[in-house]
Tab-separated table of C-alpha atoms and ligand atoms in Angstrom:
chain	number	residue	atom	x	y	z
W	1	MET	CA	-25.688	1.925	-19.825
W	2	SER	CA	-24.079	4.459	-17.488
W	3	TYR	CA	-20.743	6.039	-18.346
W	4	THR	CA	-18.906	4.164	-15.576
W	5	ALA	CA	-20.476	0.805	-16.520
W	6	ARG	CA	-19.488	1.315	-20.149
W	7	VAL	CA	-15.867	2.154	-19.362
W	8	LEU	CA	-15.693	-0.763	-16.921
W	9	GLU	CA	-16.877	-3.183	-19.610
W	10	GLN	CA	-14.460	-1.772	-22.194
W	11	ALA	CA	-11.512	-1.892	-19.807
W	12	LYS	CA	-12.232	-5.493	-18.839
W	13	ARG	CA	-12.494	-6.526	-22.482
W	14	LYS	CA	-9.327	-4.693	-23.422
W	15	ASN	CA	-7.330	-6.185	-20.536
W	16	PRO	CA	-8.323	-9.835	-20.278
W	17	ASN	CA	-6.540	-12.076	-17.764
W	18	GLU	CA	-5.990	-9.238	-15.294
W	19	PRO	CA	-8.263	-10.243	-12.393
W	20	GLU	CA	-6.815	-7.895	-9.773
W	21	PHE	CA	-7.026	-4.944	-12.157
W	22	HIS	CA	-10.649	-5.853	-12.936
W	23	GLN	CA	-11.349	-6.067	-9.213
W	24	THR	CA	-10.094	-2.569	-8.464
W	25	LEU	CA	-11.961	-1.119	-11.461
W	26	THR	CA	-15.158	-2.881	-10.351
W	27	GLU	CA	-14.763	-1.475	-6.864
W	28	ILE	CA	-13.902	2.090	-7.866
W	29	LEU	CA	-15.636	3.072	-11.121
W	30	PRO	CA	-19.321	2.616	-10.136
W	31	THR	CA	-18.842	4.766	-7.016
W	32	LEU	CA	-17.823	7.722	-9.235
W	33	GLN	CA	-21.138	7.807	-11.129
W	34	PRO	CA	-22.970	10.307	-8.861
W	35	TYR	CA	-20.064	12.729	-9.164
W	36	LEU	CA	-19.859	12.267	-12.942
W	37	ASP	CA	-23.611	12.821	-13.263
W	38	GLU	CA	-23.068	16.232	-11.753
W	39	HIS	CA	-20.089	16.936	-14.051
W	40	PRO	CA	-20.986	15.900	-17.624
W	41	GLU	CA	-17.883	17.710	-18.895
W	42	TYR	CA	-15.774	14.775	-17.704
W	43	GLU	CA	-17.553	12.277	-19.902
W	44	SER	CA	-17.276	14.659	-22.866
W	45	ALA	CA	-13.525	14.893	-22.251
W	46	GLY	CA	-13.138	11.095	-21.996
W	47	ILE	CA	-11.592	11.361	-18.538
W	48	LEU	CA	-12.446	7.791	-17.468
W	49	GLU	CA	-11.303	6.202	-20.734
W	50	ARG	CA	-7.974	7.954	-20.217
W	51	LEU	CA	-7.793	7.212	-16.496
W	52	VAL	CA	-8.011	3.421	-16.917
W	53	GLU	CA	-5.252	3.376	-19.546
W	54	PRO	CA	-1.754	3.733	-18.033
W	55	GLU	CA	0.303	6.531	-19.558
W	56	ARG	CA	3.149	4.035	-19.946
W	57	GLN	CA	3.850	0.408	-18.958
W	58	LEU	CA	7.351	-0.985	-18.845
W	59	MET	CA	8.245	-4.666	-18.716
W	60	PHE	CA	11.859	-5.683	-18.799
W	61	ARG	CA	14.325	-8.522	-18.339
W	62	VAL	CA	16.299	-8.594	-15.091
W	63	PRO	CA	19.216	-11.045	-15.371
W	64	TRP	CA	21.459	-11.611	-12.335
W	65	ILE	CA	23.912	-14.203	-11.070
W	66	ASP	CA	23.135	-16.246	-7.953
W	67	ASP	CA	25.637	-17.465	-5.355
W	68	ALA	CA	26.033	-20.763	-7.195
W	69	GLY	CA	27.202	-18.852	-10.275
W	70	ARG	CA	24.021	-19.545	-12.263
W	71	VAL	CA	22.225	-16.930	-14.341
W	72	GLN	CA	18.711	-16.184	-13.077
W	73	VAL	CA	16.148	-14.164	-15.026
W	74	ASN	CA	13.243	-12.235	-13.530
W	75	ARG	CA	10.703	-9.903	-15.049
W	76	GLY	CA	10.662	-6.258	-13.962
W	77	TYR	CA	7.701	-3.870	-14.195
W	78	ARG	CA	6.968	-0.185	-13.893
W	79	VAL	CA	3.498	1.074	-14.701
W	80	GLN	CA	3.424	4.870	-14.883
W	81	PHE	CA	-0.290	5.292	-14.563
W	82	ASN	CA	-1.095	8.961	-14.208
W	83	SER	CA	0.914	12.193	-13.921
W	84	ALA	CA	-1.937	14.730	-13.877
W	85	ILE	CA	-1.185	16.109	-10.415
W	86	GLY	CA	2.509	15.328	-10.024
W	87	PRO	CA	5.407	13.070	-11.049
W	88	TYR	CA	4.733	9.317	-10.970
W	89	LYS	CA	4.985	7.997	-7.426
W	90	GLY	CA	4.521	4.562	-5.925
W	91	GLY	CA	6.338	1.583	-4.512
W	92	LEU	CA	8.163	-1.437	-5.891
W	93	ARG	CA	7.057	-4.944	-4.904
W	94	PHE	CA	9.437	-7.909	-5.042
W	95	HIS	CA	7.382	-11.084	-4.641
W	96	PRO	CA	7.050	-14.237	-6.780
W	97	SER	CA	3.348	-13.483	-7.373
W	98	VAL	CA	4.034	-10.122	-9.089
W	99	ASN	CA	2.525	-9.847	-12.581
W	100	LEU	CA	1.092	-7.095	-14.773
W	101	SER	CA	-2.407	-7.415	-13.292
W	102	ILE	CA	-1.125	-6.897	-9.742
W	103	VAL	CA	1.123	-3.983	-10.702
W	104	LYS	CA	-1.779	-2.336	-12.571
W	105	PHE	CA	-4.219	-2.755	-9.692
W	106	LEU	CA	-1.684	-1.236	-7.315
W	107	GLY	CA	-0.876	1.578	-9.740
W	108	PHE	CA	-4.533	2.423	-10.286
W	109	GLU	CA	-5.219	2.544	-6.538
W	110	GLN	CA	-2.133	4.712	-6.129
W	111	ILE	CA	-3.599	7.477	-8.343
W	112	PHE	CA	-6.510	7.965	-5.942
W	113	LYS	CA	-4.451	7.461	-2.788
W	114	ASN	CA	-1.825	9.980	-3.797
W	115	SER	CA	-4.492	12.510	-4.688
W	116	LEU	CA	-6.155	12.000	-1.289
W	117	THR	CA	-2.952	13.045	0.501
W	118	GLY	CA	-3.386	16.520	-1.007
W	119	LEU	CA	0.259	16.447	-2.091
W	120	PRO	CA	1.570	16.803	-5.681
W	121	ILE	CA	2.187	13.160	-6.626
W	122	GLY	CA	0.920	11.118	-9.571
W	123	GLY	CA	0.268	7.366	-9.524
W	124	ALA	CA	2.630	4.486	-10.388
W	125	LYS	CA	3.712	1.056	-9.209
W	126	GLY	CA	6.382	-1.436	-10.121
W	127	GLY	CA	8.302	-4.463	-9.019
W	128	ALA	CA	9.437	-7.876	-10.080
W	129	ASP	CA	8.545	-11.551	-9.698
W	130	PHE	CA	11.733	-11.913	-7.659
W	131	ASP	CA	11.549	-13.746	-4.321
W	132	PRO	CA	13.879	-12.133	-1.754
W	133	LYS	CA	13.236	-14.950	0.744
W	134	GLY	CA	16.312	-17.045	1.452
W	135	LYS	CA	18.566	-14.908	-0.765
W	136	SER	CA	21.956	-13.740	0.446
W	137	ASP	CA	22.743	-10.039	0.774
W	138	ARG	CA	24.948	-10.310	-2.280
W	139	GLU	CA	22.149	-11.849	-4.332
W	140	ILE	CA	19.733	-9.097	-3.264
W	141	MET	CA	22.310	-6.480	-4.273
W	142	ALA	CA	22.978	-8.140	-7.623
W	143	PHE	CA	19.267	-8.251	-8.369
W	144	CYS	CA	18.667	-4.626	-7.335
W	145	GLN	CA	21.596	-3.381	-9.409
W	146	SER	CA	20.414	-5.246	-12.488
W	147	PHE	CA	16.846	-4.003	-11.991
W	148	ILE	CA	18.044	-0.387	-11.957
W	149	CYS	CA	20.268	-0.883	-15.006
W	150	GLU	CA	17.021	-0.815	-16.971
W	151	MET	CA	14.798	1.301	-14.776
W	152	PHE	CA	17.166	4.246	-14.256
W	153	ARG	CA	16.241	5.678	-17.679
W	154	HIS	CA	12.613	6.050	-16.702
W	155	ILE	CA	12.828	7.544	-13.209
W	156	GLY	CA	14.092	10.738	-11.569
W	157	ALA	CA	13.249	13.260	-8.859
W	158	ASP	CA	10.839	15.163	-11.146
W	159	MET	CA	9.781	12.202	-13.294
W	160	ASP	CA	9.074	9.054	-11.307
W	161	ILE	CA	10.028	8.348	-7.693
W	162	PRO	CA	9.810	4.705	-6.580
W	163	ALA	CA	9.801	3.496	-2.962
W	164	GLY	CA	9.238	0.249	-1.057
W	165	ASP	CA	6.350	-2.191	-0.886
W	166	ILE	CA	6.240	-5.944	-0.161
W	167	GLY	CA	9.799	-7.328	-0.233
W	168	VAL	CA	11.363	-3.897	-0.684
W	169	GLY	CA	12.537	-2.121	2.470
W	170	GLY	CA	15.488	-0.003	3.545
W	171	ARG	CA	18.133	-2.494	2.410
W	172	GLU	CA	16.719	-2.795	-1.114
W	173	VAL	CA	16.101	0.948	-1.517
W	174	GLY	CA	19.742	1.497	-0.541
W	175	TYR	CA	21.052	-0.855	-3.229
W	176	LEU	CA	18.622	0.526	-5.842
W	177	TYR	CA	19.491	4.123	-5.048
W	178	GLY	CA	23.234	3.463	-5.002
W	179	GLN	CA	23.104	2.002	-8.508
W	180	TYR	CA	20.824	4.808	-9.739
W	181	LYS	CA	23.335	7.394	-8.507
W	182	ARG	CA	26.208	5.531	-10.127
W	183	LEU	CA	24.490	5.336	-13.514
W	184	THR	CA	23.132	8.889	-13.619
W	185	GLY	CA	25.701	10.784	-11.568
W	186	LEU	CA	22.817	12.546	-9.845
W	187	TYR	CA	22.449	12.879	-6.104
W	188	GLU	CA	18.749	13.601	-6.144
W	189	GLY	CA	15.604	12.352	-4.446
W	190	ALA	CA	14.734	9.764	-7.092
W	191	PHE	CA	13.685	7.302	-4.371
W	192	THR	CA	11.911	7.619	-1.057
W	193	GLY	CA	12.297	5.392	1.955
W	194	LYS	CA	16.022	6.104	1.782
W	195	GLY	CA	18.331	5.629	4.781
W	196	LEU	CA	18.663	8.578	7.143
W	197	ALA	CA	22.364	8.869	6.258
W	198	TYR	CA	21.609	9.686	2.621
W	199	GLY	CA	18.460	11.791	2.396
W	200	GLY	CA	15.759	9.663	4.007
W	201	SER	CA	13.026	11.262	6.087
W	202	LEU	CA	12.524	10.589	9.746
W	203	ALA	CA	9.175	8.821	10.309
W	204	ARG	CA	9.014	7.318	6.785
W	205	THR	CA	9.715	3.815	8.124
W	206	GLU	CA	6.896	4.146	10.635
W	207	ALA	CA	4.553	6.209	8.465
W	208	THR	CA	2.235	3.623	6.901
W	209	GLY	CA	1.586	1.759	10.156
W	210	TYR	CA	1.347	4.893	12.290
W	211	GLY	CA	-0.904	6.538	9.685
W	212	LEU	CA	-3.160	3.488	9.687
W	213	VAL	CA	-3.648	3.816	13.420
W	214	TYR	CA	-4.291	7.566	13.073
W	215	MET	CA	-7.054	6.606	10.627
W	216	ALA	CA	-8.416	4.095	13.173
W	217	GLU	CA	-8.317	6.865	15.775
W	218	ASN	CA	-10.582	8.997	13.565
W	219	MET	CA	-12.965	6.129	12.814
W	220	LEU	CA	-13.295	5.205	16.486
W	221	GLY	CA	-13.671	8.865	17.414
W	222	ALA	CA	-16.730	9.052	15.169
W	223	LEU	CA	-18.147	6.107	17.120
W	224	GLY	CA	-17.504	7.967	20.361
W	225	THR	CA	-14.644	5.773	21.471
W	226	ASN	CA	-10.866	5.254	21.078
W	227	LEU	CA	-8.184	2.557	20.934
W	228	ASN	CA	-7.622	2.257	24.643
W	229	ASN	CA	-8.029	-1.357	25.867
W	230	LYS	CA	-9.339	-2.514	22.494
W	231	THR	CA	-8.351	-6.015	21.439
W	232	THR	CA	-6.626	-5.718	18.080
W	233	VAL	CA	-5.680	-8.270	15.427
W	234	ILE	CA	-3.075	-7.334	12.801
W	235	SER	CA	-2.243	-9.612	9.890
W	236	GLY	CA	1.264	-9.604	8.453
W	237	SER	CA	4.488	-8.865	10.318
W	238	GLY	CA	6.295	-6.650	7.839
W	239	ASN	CA	6.888	-2.921	7.733
W	240	VAL	CA	3.233	-1.876	7.862
W	241	ALA	CA	2.093	-4.448	10.447
W	242	ILE	CA	4.972	-3.835	12.871
W	243	PHE	CA	4.547	-0.068	13.058
W	244	ALA	CA	0.758	-0.325	13.182
W	245	ALA	CA	1.208	-2.613	16.190
W	246	GLU	CA	3.646	-0.150	17.757
W	247	LYS	CA	1.339	2.855	17.465
W	248	ALA	CA	-1.769	0.858	18.464
W	249	ALA	CA	0.022	-0.253	21.654
W	250	GLN	CA	1.089	3.362	22.335
W	251	PHE	CA	-2.609	4.289	22.159
W	252	GLY	CA	-3.454	1.603	24.731
W	253	ALA	CA	-4.752	-1.108	22.404
W	254	LYS	CA	-3.915	-4.756	23.085
W	255	VAL	CA	-2.530	-6.411	19.956
W	256	VAL	CA	-3.085	-10.158	20.400
W	257	ALA	CA	-2.254	-11.650	16.996
W	258	MET	CA	0.099	-11.147	14.023
W	259	SER	CA	1.019	-13.379	11.090
W	260	ASP	CA	3.169	-14.135	8.075
W	261	SER	CA	2.385	-16.174	4.984
W	262	ASN	CA	2.821	-19.442	6.922
W	263	GLY	CA	0.621	-18.830	9.946
W	264	TYR	CA	-0.281	-16.598	12.865
W	265	ILE	CA	0.739	-16.193	16.493
W	266	HIS	CA	-1.833	-15.576	19.214
W	267	ASP	CA	-0.609	-14.104	22.485
W	268	SER	CA	-3.646	-13.320	24.627
W	269	GLU	CA	-1.525	-11.263	27.036
W	270	GLY	CA	-0.527	-8.944	24.213
W	271	ILE	CA	2.189	-9.406	21.586
W	272	ASP	CA	5.715	-8.499	22.668
W	273	LEU	CA	6.635	-6.311	19.698
W	274	GLU	CA	10.342	-6.225	20.513
W	275	VAL	CA	10.381	-9.977	19.916
W	276	VAL	CA	8.588	-9.601	16.576
W	277	LYS	CA	11.061	-6.869	15.541
W	278	GLU	CA	14.002	-9.075	16.514
W	279	ILE	CA	12.640	-11.976	14.441
W	280	LYS	CA	11.420	-10.019	11.417
W	281	LEU	CA	13.640	-6.955	11.132
W	282	LYS	CA	16.931	-8.433	12.388
W	283	ARG	CA	16.852	-12.187	11.799
W	284	ARG	CA	14.509	-12.074	8.774
W	285	GLY	CA	12.941	-15.194	10.293
W	286	ARG	CA	9.456	-16.689	10.525
W	287	ILE	CA	6.694	-15.577	12.889
W	288	ARG	CA	6.500	-19.055	14.451
W	289	GLU	CA	9.891	-18.337	16.083
W	290	TYR	CA	7.941	-16.092	18.489
W	291	LEU	CA	7.182	-19.228	20.523
W	292	GLU	CA	10.902	-19.557	21.322
W	293	TYR	CA	10.585	-16.337	23.323
W	294	ARG	CA	7.029	-16.507	24.632
W	295	LYS	CA	6.104	-20.021	25.687
W	296	LYS	CA	2.477	-19.196	26.479
W	297	ALA	CA	1.669	-17.953	22.987
W	298	GLN	CA	0.138	-20.207	20.343
W	299	TYR	CA	1.055	-20.672	16.699
W	300	HIS	CA	-1.514	-21.713	14.081
W	301	GLU	CA	-0.459	-22.753	10.612
W	302	ASN	CA	-2.725	-22.248	7.585
W	303	GLU	CA	-5.611	-20.987	9.680
W	304	ILE	CA	-7.577	-17.803	9.380
W	305	ILE	CA	-6.380	-15.027	11.685
W	306	TRP	CA	-9.807	-13.327	11.627
W	307	SER	CA	-11.228	-16.132	13.790
W	308	ILE	CA	-9.615	-14.434	16.807
W	309	PRO	CA	-12.164	-12.178	18.512
W	310	CYS	CA	-11.223	-8.493	18.258
W	311	GLU	CA	-12.680	-5.010	18.236
W	312	ILE	CA	-10.125	-3.637	15.766
W	313	ALA	CA	-8.935	-5.583	12.708
W	314	LEU	CA	-6.014	-4.251	10.666
W	315	PRO	CA	-5.149	-6.396	7.634
W	316	CYS	CA	-1.533	-5.491	6.779
W	317	ALA	CA	-0.218	-8.343	4.603
W	318	THR	CA	-1.502	-8.419	1.015
W	319	GLN	CA	-4.491	-8.128	-1.333
W	320	ASN	CA	-7.568	-10.329	-0.849
W	321	GLU	CA	-6.508	-11.518	2.586
W	322	LEU	CA	-9.943	-10.779	4.057
W	323	LEU	CA	-12.749	-12.593	2.253
W	324	GLU	CA	-16.399	-13.233	3.119
W	325	ASP	CA	-15.618	-16.005	5.617
W	326	GLY	CA	-13.237	-13.694	7.477
W	327	ALA	CA	-15.750	-10.846	7.428
W	328	ARG	CA	-18.420	-13.140	8.910
W	329	LEU	CA	-16.101	-14.147	11.745
W	330	LEU	CA	-15.242	-10.522	12.519
W	331	ILE	CA	-18.929	-9.562	12.542
W	332	LYS	CA	-19.866	-12.523	14.752
W	333	ASN	CA	-17.171	-11.572	17.252
W	334	GLY	CA	-18.276	-7.946	17.533
W	335	CYS	CA	-15.517	-6.223	15.553
W	336	GLU	CA	-16.047	-2.442	15.456
W	337	ILE	CA	-13.655	-1.270	12.759
W	338	VAL	CA	-11.615	-2.672	9.887
W	339	ALA	CA	-8.930	-0.422	8.360
W	340	GLU	CA	-6.859	-1.707	5.444
W	341	GLY	CA	-3.092	-1.448	5.863
W	342	SER	CA	-2.543	-3.594	2.796
W	343	ASN	CA	-3.860	-2.490	-0.584
W	344	MET	CA	-7.260	-4.061	-1.391
W	345	SER	CA	-7.004	-6.321	1.668
W	346	ALA	CA	-10.697	-7.140	1.466
W	347	SER	CA	-12.737	-8.447	-1.444
W	348	LEU	CA	-15.704	-6.357	-2.548
W	349	SER	CA	-18.188	-8.850	-1.084
W	350	ALA	CA	-16.345	-8.843	2.255
W	351	VAL	CA	-16.488	-5.032	2.331
W	352	ARG	CA	-20.229	-5.094	1.624
W	353	LEU	CA	-20.823	-7.618	4.402
W	354	LEU	CA	-18.890	-5.522	6.895
W	355	GLN	CA	-20.704	-2.335	5.926
W	356	GLU	CA	-24.150	-3.966	5.981
W	357	ASN	CA	-23.447	-5.239	9.465
W	358	GLY	CA	-22.404	-1.888	10.855
W	359	VAL	CA	-18.645	-2.436	10.925
W	360	SER	CA	-16.829	0.815	10.139
W	361	PHE	CA	-14.534	0.166	7.148
W	362	ALA	CA	-11.670	2.247	5.733
W	363	PRO	CA	-10.181	1.279	2.347
W	364	GLY	CA	-6.426	1.042	1.834
W	365	LYS	CA	-6.219	4.060	-0.435
W	366	ALA	CA	-7.304	6.190	2.536
W	367	ALA	CA	-6.062	4.149	5.497
W	368	ASN	CA	-2.555	3.306	4.276
W	369	ALA	CA	-1.883	6.649	2.549
W	370	GLY	CA	0.428	7.700	5.380
W	371	GLY	CA	3.357	5.908	3.765
W	372	VAL	CA	3.224	7.711	0.467
W	373	ALA	CA	2.325	10.952	2.234
W	374	VAL	CA	5.578	10.897	4.204
W	375	SER	CA	7.326	9.859	0.979
W	376	ALA	CA	6.077	13.124	-0.522
W	377	LEU	CA	7.374	14.909	2.573
W	378	GLU	CA	10.736	13.211	1.978
W	379	MET	CA	10.702	14.588	-1.580
W	380	ALA	CA	9.977	18.083	-0.251
W	381	GLN	CA	12.850	17.853	2.251
W	382	ASN	CA	15.222	16.568	-0.469
W	383	SER	CA	14.314	19.441	-2.811
W	384	ALA	CA	14.831	21.984	-0.052
W	385	ARG	CA	18.012	20.219	1.176
W	386	ILE	CA	16.699	20.143	4.733
W	387	ALA	CA	15.651	17.495	7.243
W	388	TRP	CA	12.704	17.783	9.617
W	389	SER	CA	12.584	16.272	13.093
W	390	PHE	CA	10.651	13.072	13.725
W	391	GLU	CA	8.009	15.066	15.583
W	392	GLU	CA	7.521	17.475	12.702
W	393	ALA	CA	7.049	14.719	10.115
W	394	ASP	CA	4.822	12.687	12.434
W	395	HIS	CA	2.711	15.731	13.265
W	396	LYS	CA	2.160	16.428	9.560
W	397	LEU	CA	1.314	12.757	9.013
W	398	ARG	CA	-1.345	12.786	11.717
W	399	LYS	CA	-2.957	15.873	10.225
W	400	ILE	CA	-2.900	14.407	6.712
W	401	MET	CA	-4.631	11.241	7.961
W	402	HIS	CA	-7.260	13.337	9.716
W	403	ASP	CA	-7.839	15.352	6.541
W	404	ILE	CA	-8.154	12.197	4.415
W	405	TYR	CA	-10.729	10.824	6.838
W	406	ALA	CA	-12.665	14.104	6.834
W	407	SER	CA	-12.634	14.592	3.050
W	408	SER	CA	-13.667	10.963	2.422
W	409	CYS	CA	-16.558	11.237	4.900
W	410	ALA	CA	-17.675	14.554	3.432
W	411	ALA	CA	-17.590	13.261	-0.158
W	412	ALA	CA	-19.602	10.171	0.798
W	413	GLU	CA	-22.238	12.285	2.487
W	414	ARG	CA	-22.345	14.875	-0.302
W	415	TYR	CA	-23.044	12.177	-2.917
W	416	GLY	CA	-25.689	10.268	-0.978
W	417	MET	CA	-23.528	7.466	0.452
W	418	LYS	CA	-23.145	8.659	4.033
W	419	GLY	CA	-20.830	6.475	6.090
W	420	ASP	CA	-19.378	4.692	3.053
W	421	LEU	CA	-15.719	5.656	3.420
W	422	ALA	CA	-14.745	3.501	0.446
W	423	ALA	CA	-17.007	5.385	-1.964
W	424	GLY	CA	-16.117	8.696	-0.337
W	425	ALA	CA	-12.369	8.096	-0.717
W	426	ASN	CA	-12.847	7.178	-4.383
W	427	ILE	CA	-14.728	10.393	-5.145
W	428	ALA	CA	-12.463	12.611	-3.041
W	429	GLY	CA	-9.380	11.157	-4.741
W	430	PHE	CA	-10.888	11.306	-8.219
W	431	ARG	CA	-12.033	14.939	-8.100
W	432	ARG	CA	-8.586	16.494	-8.065
W	433	VAL	CA	-7.123	14.211	-10.736
W	434	ALA	CA	-10.124	14.651	-13.047
W	435	LYS	CA	-9.988	18.427	-12.769
W	436	ALA	CA	-6.249	18.472	-13.504
W	437	MET	CA	-6.726	16.174	-16.510
W	438	LEU	CA	-9.535	18.313	-17.881
W	439	GLU	CA	-7.550	21.526	-17.539
W	440	GLN	CA	-4.452	20.006	-19.187
W	441	GLY	CA	-6.374	19.002	-22.314
W	442	ALA	CA	-6.563	15.646	-24.065
W	443	VAL	CA	-3.107	14.319	-23.190
A	501	LIG	P1	6.623	-6.404	3.893
A	501	LIG	O1	7.308	-7.146	2.827
A	501	LIG	O2	7.422	-5.637	4.885
A	501	LIG	O3	5.672	-7.381	4.731
A	501	LIG	C1	4.681	-8.126	4.106
A	501	LIG	C2	4.002	-9.005	5.145
A	501	LIG	O4	2.842	-9.587	4.544
A	501	LIG	C3	4.867	-10.159	5.594
A	501	LIG	O5	4.524	-10.516	6.901
A	501	LIG	C4	4.481	-11.244	4.585
A	501	LIG	O6	4.700	-12.564	5.061
A	501	LIG	C5	3.005	-10.987	4.434
A	501	LIG	N1	2.584	-11.430	3.089
A	501	LIG	C6	3.047	-10.979	1.904
A	501	LIG	N2	2.465	-11.615	0.885
A	501	LIG	C7	1.625	-12.496	1.453
A	501	LIG	C8	0.743	-13.445	0.926
A	501	LIG	N3	0.612	-13.626	-0.394
A	501	LIG	N4	0.008	-14.163	1.809
A	501	LIG	C9	0.148	-13.985	3.147
A	501	LIG	N5	0.976	-13.094	3.697
A	501	LIG	C10	1.700	-12.361	2.870
A	501	LIG	O7	5.582	-5.444	3.143
A	501	LIG	P2	4.825	-4.157	3.697
A	501	LIG	O8	4.552	-4.301	5.142
A	501	LIG	O9	5.557	-2.976	3.215
A	501	LIG	O10	3.466	-4.225	2.865
A	501	LIG	C11	2.297	-4.870	3.351
A	501	LIG	C12	1.083	-4.344	2.618
A	501	LIG	O11	0.970	-2.942	2.833
A	501	LIG	C13	1.110	-4.513	1.089
A	501	LIG	O12	-0.205	-4.757	0.638
A	501	LIG	C14	1.560	-3.158	0.590
A	501	LIG	O13	1.109	-2.910	-0.729
A	501	LIG	C15	0.872	-2.252	1.594
A	501	LIG	N6	1.444	-0.921	1.736
A	501	LIG	C16	2.753	-0.741	2.055
A	501	LIG	C17	3.261	0.525	2.233
A	501	LIG	C18	4.660	0.772	2.661
A	501	LIG	O14	4.989	1.932	2.901
A	501	LIG	N7	5.501	-0.225	2.811
A	501	LIG	C19	2.419	1.708	2.013
A	501	LIG	C20	1.034	1.421	1.746
A	501	LIG	C21	0.607	0.143	1.597
A	501	LIG	P3	5.953	-13.413	4.485
A	501	LIG	O15	7.158	-12.807	5.099
A	501	LIG	O16	5.682	-14.803	4.925
A	501	LIG	O17	5.917	-13.261	2.986
A	502	LIG	O1	1.257	1.305	-1.544
A	502	LIG	C1	1.910	2.309	-1.220
A	502	LIG	O2	1.374	3.406	-1.051
A	502	LIG	C2	3.357	2.178	-1.024
A	502	LIG	N1	3.879	1.072	-1.156
A	502	LIG	C3	4.197	3.375	-0.693
A	502	LIG	C4	4.505	4.157	-1.927
A	502	LIG	C5	5.487	5.278	-1.750
A	502	LIG	O3	5.846	5.828	-2.804
A	502	LIG	O4	5.889	5.622	-0.645
């Protein structure tokens, strides 16, 4: 049995009932084998056995009081996966589905993603099974403050720097950071995605979506084309989806569909993004409300967004939102590229189908790395007590995305998997972490 197959089996046995974690291990580990064959010193040093075991996993009680005066209890998580190349870094997800398996899959992906950015950040993820939907501002604040009452001991600007993810945006980061500062007395960059008035970086809000489109720009460039006039479908209507739609439209693409967890809107004339921003960012409403503004658009509940013909597909909602049936529809309709805005948007079998049918595919750890990359730029600005212009941060972001694309392509080609960006990104991300772990000894 190969080294990667052995570690995969062991990790699955040791962590039963963690399907999402198994899925990410099954996707990543086998692709590392050609690189490990060339570097037997990594097997001797037990690098993979160490890599799949988080350095530390925290689970904690988060009690808070709702508007009716009742005590509610949620479960909080922080998995500090790997600090070989920098302090732990990764977002917090507040969603009722959050469990240890999901936090571990996200944390494991984050190790590779953060390494791909070329910046000094280790991998982590956290969150809670808290549902922000329908909660008052006061309830959100009470929850965030209670969450930090436990988590503040384990984070810090040089230790672990959380940020947003699903259900955690500027409002939540503000409440979390405020409580962190109150408990520690430190005004330091222990969070990213902060407001511009208190140490946030320009372009962080836009970074994941913009970066995703910069990745698409590179993928299309390799096919001898660009985004101009391309019909584009984007799932989700949160932070990543909205700013992907904005940048795609700036590049001349026509975004015709977006969604939320209830359904999708189809506007064949092109989505009016100002309306989506009004509904989602201001009113915190549902995507179906789009029809109140644009009568000609259609709303489809519980249907698959990938049935809409498009040349560019950008899944930006959540994991496993693009399965084999969706991949078949995209292929049938002549889709040219799929780039993952969400983490592990596509199942392994969907990815294989796309690749076998000539659809260019970029995995989340490469395609959505723009968010954490600008987070690392926010950390740099905080340490230096300076603030860059939007253009400066955005310019750096575009270059980082280009470099991630180039290094993933080169690694794939070098190890006999030309054109397989998923395998290439895994190897390119792994190399730096493995080397750092080896040089730091068995820790
Ligand atoms: P938001 O909370 O801003 O938006 C999430 C969007 O996805 C909403 O439209 C939401 O719909 C939809 N969604 C969430 N869960 C589900 C589900 N189970 N089924 C269907 N739709 C769902 O989150 P983000 O935009 O920040 O994150 C989206 C994805 O991008 C996640 O996978 C995240 O891990 C990834 N990502 C985020 C980064 C960031 O910087 N924010 C960076 C890199 C990756 P509804 O409102 O109905 O729940
Ligand atoms: O999945 C991700 O990369 C994020 N949610 C962003 C993490 C970060 O620290 O900015």
